[in-house]
Short mmCIF file of N, CA and C in Angstrom, two decimals:
data_model
loop_
_atom_site.label_atom_id
_atom_site.label_comp_id
_atom_site.label_asym_id
_atom_site.label_seq_id
_atom_site.Cartn_x
_atom_site.Cartn_y
_atom_site.Cartn_z
N MET L 643 -7.77 79.59 65.21
CA MET L 643 -6.88 80.22 64.49
C MET L 643 -6.48 78.84 63.09
N THR L 644 -6.69 79.19 62.22
CA THR L 644 -6.23 78.13 61.21
C THR L 644 -4.99 78.57 60.17
N GLU L 645 -4.06 77.43 60.35
CA GLU L 645 -2.95 77.81 59.72
C GLU L 645 -2.94 76.98 58.06
N SER L 646 -2.33 78.07 57.10
CA SER L 646 -2.45 77.42 55.72
C SER L 646 -1.69 76.49 55.47
N ARG L 647 -1.78 75.63 54.83
CA ARG L 647 -1.05 74.40 54.53
C ARG L 647 -0.84 74.24 53.19
N THR L 648 -0.78 75.52 52.16
CA THR L 648 -0.90 75.65 50.78
C THR L 648 0.73 76.15 50.70
N LEU L 649 1.55 75.90 49.95
CA LEU L 649 2.59 76.03 49.85
C LEU L 649 2.88 76.64 48.67
N PRO L 650 3.68 77.72 48.71
CA PRO L 650 3.94 78.60 47.34
C PRO L 650 4.91 77.85 46.66
N PRO L 651 5.41 77.76 45.35
CA PRO L 651 6.06 77.15 44.27
C PRO L 651 7.74 77.56 45.12
N GLU L 652 8.29 78.06 45.87
CA GLU L 652 9.55 78.04 46.37
C GLU L 652 9.35 77.44 47.27
N ALA L 653 8.61 77.30 48.27
CA ALA L 653 8.40 76.15 49.12
C ALA L 653 8.45 75.02 49.10
N LEU L 654 7.97 74.67 47.95
CA LEU L 654 8.09 73.58 47.31
C LEU L 654 9.24 72.93 47.09
N ASN L 655 9.98 74.04 46.46
CA ASN L 655 11.49 73.77 46.01
C ASN L 655 12.44 73.45 47.29
N GLU L 656 11.86 74.13 48.13
CA GLU L 656 12.65 73.91 49.31
C GLU L 656 12.16 72.60 49.85
N TRP L 657 10.93 72.16 50.16
CA TRP L 657 10.74 70.98 50.62
C TRP L 657 11.42 69.86 49.97
N SER L 658 11.30 69.78 48.78
CA SER L 658 12.08 68.91 47.85
C SER L 658 13.68 68.79 47.81
N ALA L 659 14.22 69.77 48.17
CA ALA L 659 15.55 70.06 48.46
C ALA L 659 15.65 68.91 49.82
N ALA L 660 15.31 69.81 50.60
CA ALA L 660 15.24 69.12 51.83
C ALA L 660 15.39 67.54 51.85
N LEU L 661 14.17 66.99 51.17
CA LEU L 661 13.90 65.78 51.10
C LEU L 661 14.98 65.17 50.36
N ALA L 662 15.65 65.63 49.59
CA ALA L 662 16.64 65.02 48.44
C ALA L 662 17.92 65.15 49.55
N GLU L 663 17.97 65.87 50.36
CA GLU L 663 19.21 66.08 51.41
C GLU L 663 19.19 64.99 52.40
N ARG L 664 17.74 64.76 52.93
CA ARG L 664 17.69 63.68 53.76
C ARG L 664 17.79 62.49 53.35
N PHE L 665 17.50 62.09 52.19
CA PHE L 665 17.71 60.85 51.65
C PHE L 665 18.60 60.47 50.54
N GLY L 666 19.60 61.20 50.80
CA GLY L 666 20.69 61.28 49.74
C GLY L 666 20.43 61.35 48.26
N LEU L 667 19.61 61.89 47.65
CA LEU L 667 19.08 61.92 46.58
C LEU L 667 20.20 63.10 45.75
N ALA L 668 20.11 62.74 44.59
CA ALA L 668 20.44 64.23 43.70
C ALA L 668 19.62 65.16 43.13
N GLU L 669 19.94 66.17 42.86
CA GLU L 669 18.77 67.43 42.51
C GLU L 669 17.58 66.57 41.70
N GLY L 670 18.39 66.17 40.58
CA GLY L 670 17.25 65.70 39.54
C GLY L 670 16.53 64.44 39.75
N ASP L 671 16.57 63.88 41.05
CA ASP L 671 16.08 62.64 41.32
C ASP L 671 14.72 63.12 41.79
N VAL L 672 14.13 64.11 42.19
CA VAL L 672 12.78 64.41 42.63
C VAL L 672 12.18 65.54 41.32
N PRO L 673 11.35 64.91 40.47
CA PRO L 673 10.90 65.45 39.58
C PRO L 673 9.59 65.92 39.95
N ILE L 674 9.60 67.30 40.41
CA ILE L 674 8.46 68.01 41.32
C ILE L 674 7.35 67.84 40.04
N ALA L 675 7.68 68.71 38.70
CA ALA L 675 6.63 68.71 37.85
C ALA L 675 5.51 67.26 37.63
N LEU L 676 6.80 66.16 37.14
CA LEU L 676 6.14 65.04 36.86
C LEU L 676 5.31 64.54 38.04
N ILE L 677 5.51 64.64 39.22
CA ILE L 677 5.03 63.47 40.29
C ILE L 677 3.95 64.90 40.44
N LEU L 678 3.52 65.99 40.36
CA LEU L 678 2.64 67.26 40.09
C LEU L 678 1.28 66.70 39.18
N ASP L 679 1.57 66.62 37.95
CA ASP L 679 0.94 66.07 37.00
C ASP L 679 0.60 64.75 37.31
N LEU L 680 1.37 63.60 37.52
CA LEU L 680 0.60 62.35 38.13
C LEU L 680 -0.48 62.64 39.05
N ALA L 681 -0.28 63.64 40.29
CA ALA L 681 -1.55 63.77 41.54
C ALA L 681 -2.72 64.14 40.66
N ARG L 682 -2.51 65.07 39.60
CA ARG L 682 -3.67 65.64 39.11
C ARG L 682 -4.27 64.82 38.20
N ASP L 683 -3.53 64.09 37.62
CA ASP L 683 -4.11 62.92 36.35
C ASP L 683 -5.24 61.87 37.27
N VAL L 684 -4.50 61.33 38.26
CA VAL L 684 -5.29 60.58 39.27
C VAL L 684 -5.88 60.99 39.93
N ALA L 685 -6.10 62.25 40.35
CA ALA L 685 -7.30 62.40 41.22
C ALA L 685 -8.53 63.14 40.29
N ASN L 686 -8.06 63.36 38.69
CA ASN L 686 -9.17 63.62 38.21
C ASN L 686 -9.71 62.59 37.49
N GLY L 687 -8.90 61.58 37.35
CA GLY L 687 -9.31 60.50 36.71
C GLY L 687 -10.07 59.08 37.42
N VAL L 688 -9.47 59.42 38.92
CA VAL L 688 -9.87 58.28 39.93
C VAL L 688 -10.64 58.76 40.97
N ALA L 689 -9.61 59.63 41.75
CA ALA L 689 -10.32 60.20 43.14
C ALA L 689 -8.82 60.86 43.66
N ARG L 690 -9.34 62.05 44.04
CA ARG L 690 -8.20 62.83 45.15
C ARG L 690 -7.49 62.14 45.96
N PRO L 691 -8.16 61.01 46.98
CA PRO L 691 -7.25 60.31 47.83
C PRO L 691 -6.31 59.53 47.15
N ALA L 692 -6.72 58.92 45.63
CA ALA L 692 -5.77 58.03 45.24
C ALA L 692 -4.38 58.79 44.69
N ALA L 693 -4.35 60.09 44.66
CA ALA L 693 -3.06 60.63 44.17
C ALA L 693 -1.86 60.32 45.00
N PRO L 694 -1.93 60.93 46.10
CA PRO L 694 -0.85 60.37 47.02
C PRO L 694 -0.32 58.44 46.81
N LEU L 695 -1.50 57.80 47.17
CA LEU L 695 -1.27 56.31 46.93
C LEU L 695 -0.42 56.27 45.51
N SER L 696 -0.80 56.72 44.42
CA SER L 696 -0.20 56.28 43.32
C SER L 696 0.85 56.63 43.25
N ALA L 697 1.31 58.10 43.78
CA ALA L 697 2.80 58.70 43.51
C ALA L 697 3.35 57.95 44.55
N PHE L 698 3.03 57.31 45.46
CA PHE L 698 3.78 56.19 46.08
C PHE L 698 4.14 54.82 45.67
N VAL L 699 3.18 54.29 44.69
CA VAL L 699 3.30 53.02 44.23
C VAL L 699 4.22 53.25 43.10
N ALA L 700 4.03 54.65 42.10
CA ALA L 700 5.22 54.86 41.35
C ALA L 700 6.54 54.90 41.76
N GLY L 701 6.35 55.27 42.76
CA GLY L 701 8.03 55.54 43.20
C GLY L 701 8.46 54.14 43.49
N LEU L 702 7.79 53.49 44.64
CA LEU L 702 8.21 52.16 44.47
C LEU L 702 8.50 51.25 43.24
N ALA L 703 7.35 51.44 42.46
CA ALA L 703 7.88 50.51 41.13
C ALA L 703 8.96 51.30 40.44
N ALA L 704 9.41 52.49 40.54
CA ALA L 704 10.69 53.23 39.71
C ALA L 704 11.63 52.54 40.46
N GLY L 705 11.72 52.33 41.57
CA GLY L 705 12.76 51.98 42.94
C GLY L 705 13.11 50.64 42.51
N ARG L 706 12.26 49.54 42.30
CA ARG L 706 12.37 48.22 42.37
C ARG L 706 12.57 48.12 40.69
N ALA L 707 12.64 48.94 39.86
CA ALA L 707 13.14 48.99 38.07
C ALA L 707 14.41 49.12 38.28
N GLY L 708 15.16 50.17 39.10
CA GLY L 708 16.28 50.42 38.96
C GLY L 708 16.53 52.05 39.77
N GLY L 709 15.61 52.79 39.24
CA GLY L 709 15.62 53.92 40.41
C GLY L 709 16.04 55.12 39.38
N THR L 710 16.17 54.81 38.07
CA THR L 710 16.76 55.96 37.33
C THR L 710 15.81 56.89 36.73
N PRO L 711 15.75 58.01 36.34
CA PRO L 711 14.91 59.10 35.82
C PRO L 711 13.91 58.29 34.90
N ALA L 712 14.42 57.36 33.98
CA ALA L 712 13.73 56.36 32.89
C ALA L 712 13.02 55.75 33.60
N ASP L 713 13.37 55.23 34.72
CA ASP L 713 12.71 54.38 35.37
C ASP L 713 10.68 54.88 35.90
N THR L 714 11.59 55.99 36.84
CA THR L 714 10.82 56.92 37.52
C THR L 714 9.48 57.03 36.32
N GLU L 715 10.00 58.14 35.00
CA GLU L 715 9.42 58.76 33.98
C GLU L 715 8.38 57.43 33.46
N ALA L 716 8.83 56.24 33.29
CA ALA L 716 8.07 55.09 32.88
C ALA L 716 7.31 54.49 33.89
N ALA L 717 7.03 54.68 35.32
CA ALA L 717 6.33 53.96 36.25
C ALA L 717 5.32 55.06 36.18
N VAL L 718 5.78 56.49 36.39
CA VAL L 718 4.52 57.69 36.24
C VAL L 718 3.47 57.40 34.81
N ALA L 719 4.28 57.05 34.02
CA ALA L 719 3.56 56.83 32.70
C ALA L 719 2.26 56.15 32.80
N ALA L 720 3.00 54.71 33.34
CA ALA L 720 2.05 53.93 33.50
C ALA L 720 0.69 53.76 34.67
N VAL L 721 1.29 54.64 35.47
CA VAL L 721 -0.07 55.01 36.49
C VAL L 721 -1.02 55.83 35.73
N VAL L 722 -0.45 57.10 34.81
CA VAL L 722 -1.24 58.22 34.37
C VAL L 722 -1.87 57.39 33.41
N GLU L 723 -1.51 56.31 32.85
CA GLU L 723 -2.14 55.55 31.47
C GLU L 723 -3.53 54.99 32.19
N LEU L 724 -3.13 54.02 33.34
CA LEU L 724 -4.01 53.24 34.09
C LEU L 724 -5.36 54.10 34.46
N ALA L 725 -4.68 55.68 35.13
CA ALA L 725 -6.28 56.74 35.56
C ALA L 725 -6.64 56.86 35.07
N LYS L 726 -6.09 57.38 33.46
CA LYS L 726 -6.97 57.79 32.35
C LYS L 726 -7.98 56.88 31.83
N GLY L 727 -7.93 55.66 31.91
CA GLY L 727 -8.79 54.61 31.53
C GLY L 727 -9.75 54.00 32.76
N TRP L 728 -9.27 54.70 33.92
CA TRP L 728 -10.06 53.86 34.90
C TRP L 728 -11.54 54.04 35.06
N HIS L 729 -12.19 52.90 35.49
CA HIS L 729 -13.64 53.15 35.73
C HIS L 729 -13.89 52.01 36.85
N ALA L 730 -14.54 52.88 37.91
CA ALA L 730 -14.46 51.98 39.29
C ALA L 730 -15.51 51.15 38.94
N GLY L 731 -15.54 49.84 39.64
CA GLY L 731 -16.87 48.99 39.87
C GLY L 731 -16.96 48.27 38.51
#
């Protein structure tokens, strides 16, 4: 018996809200669409396993820069730019 791990959009919103509550984040601190777009761009430009790593690094960089929504957008943009020009090896 295989359990599906695919979440419908409303479940992703619920998961995001649970994460925000657990870590004391405001509703706007978790930009779901921005992070999903980052994951898509990295998966297509680099490799699928690079997507979660890249999302983590973007979050870490944004937090170290100050953690504002603008910091998050700038970190994500930098990761996406790197992914779009990525040539391994």
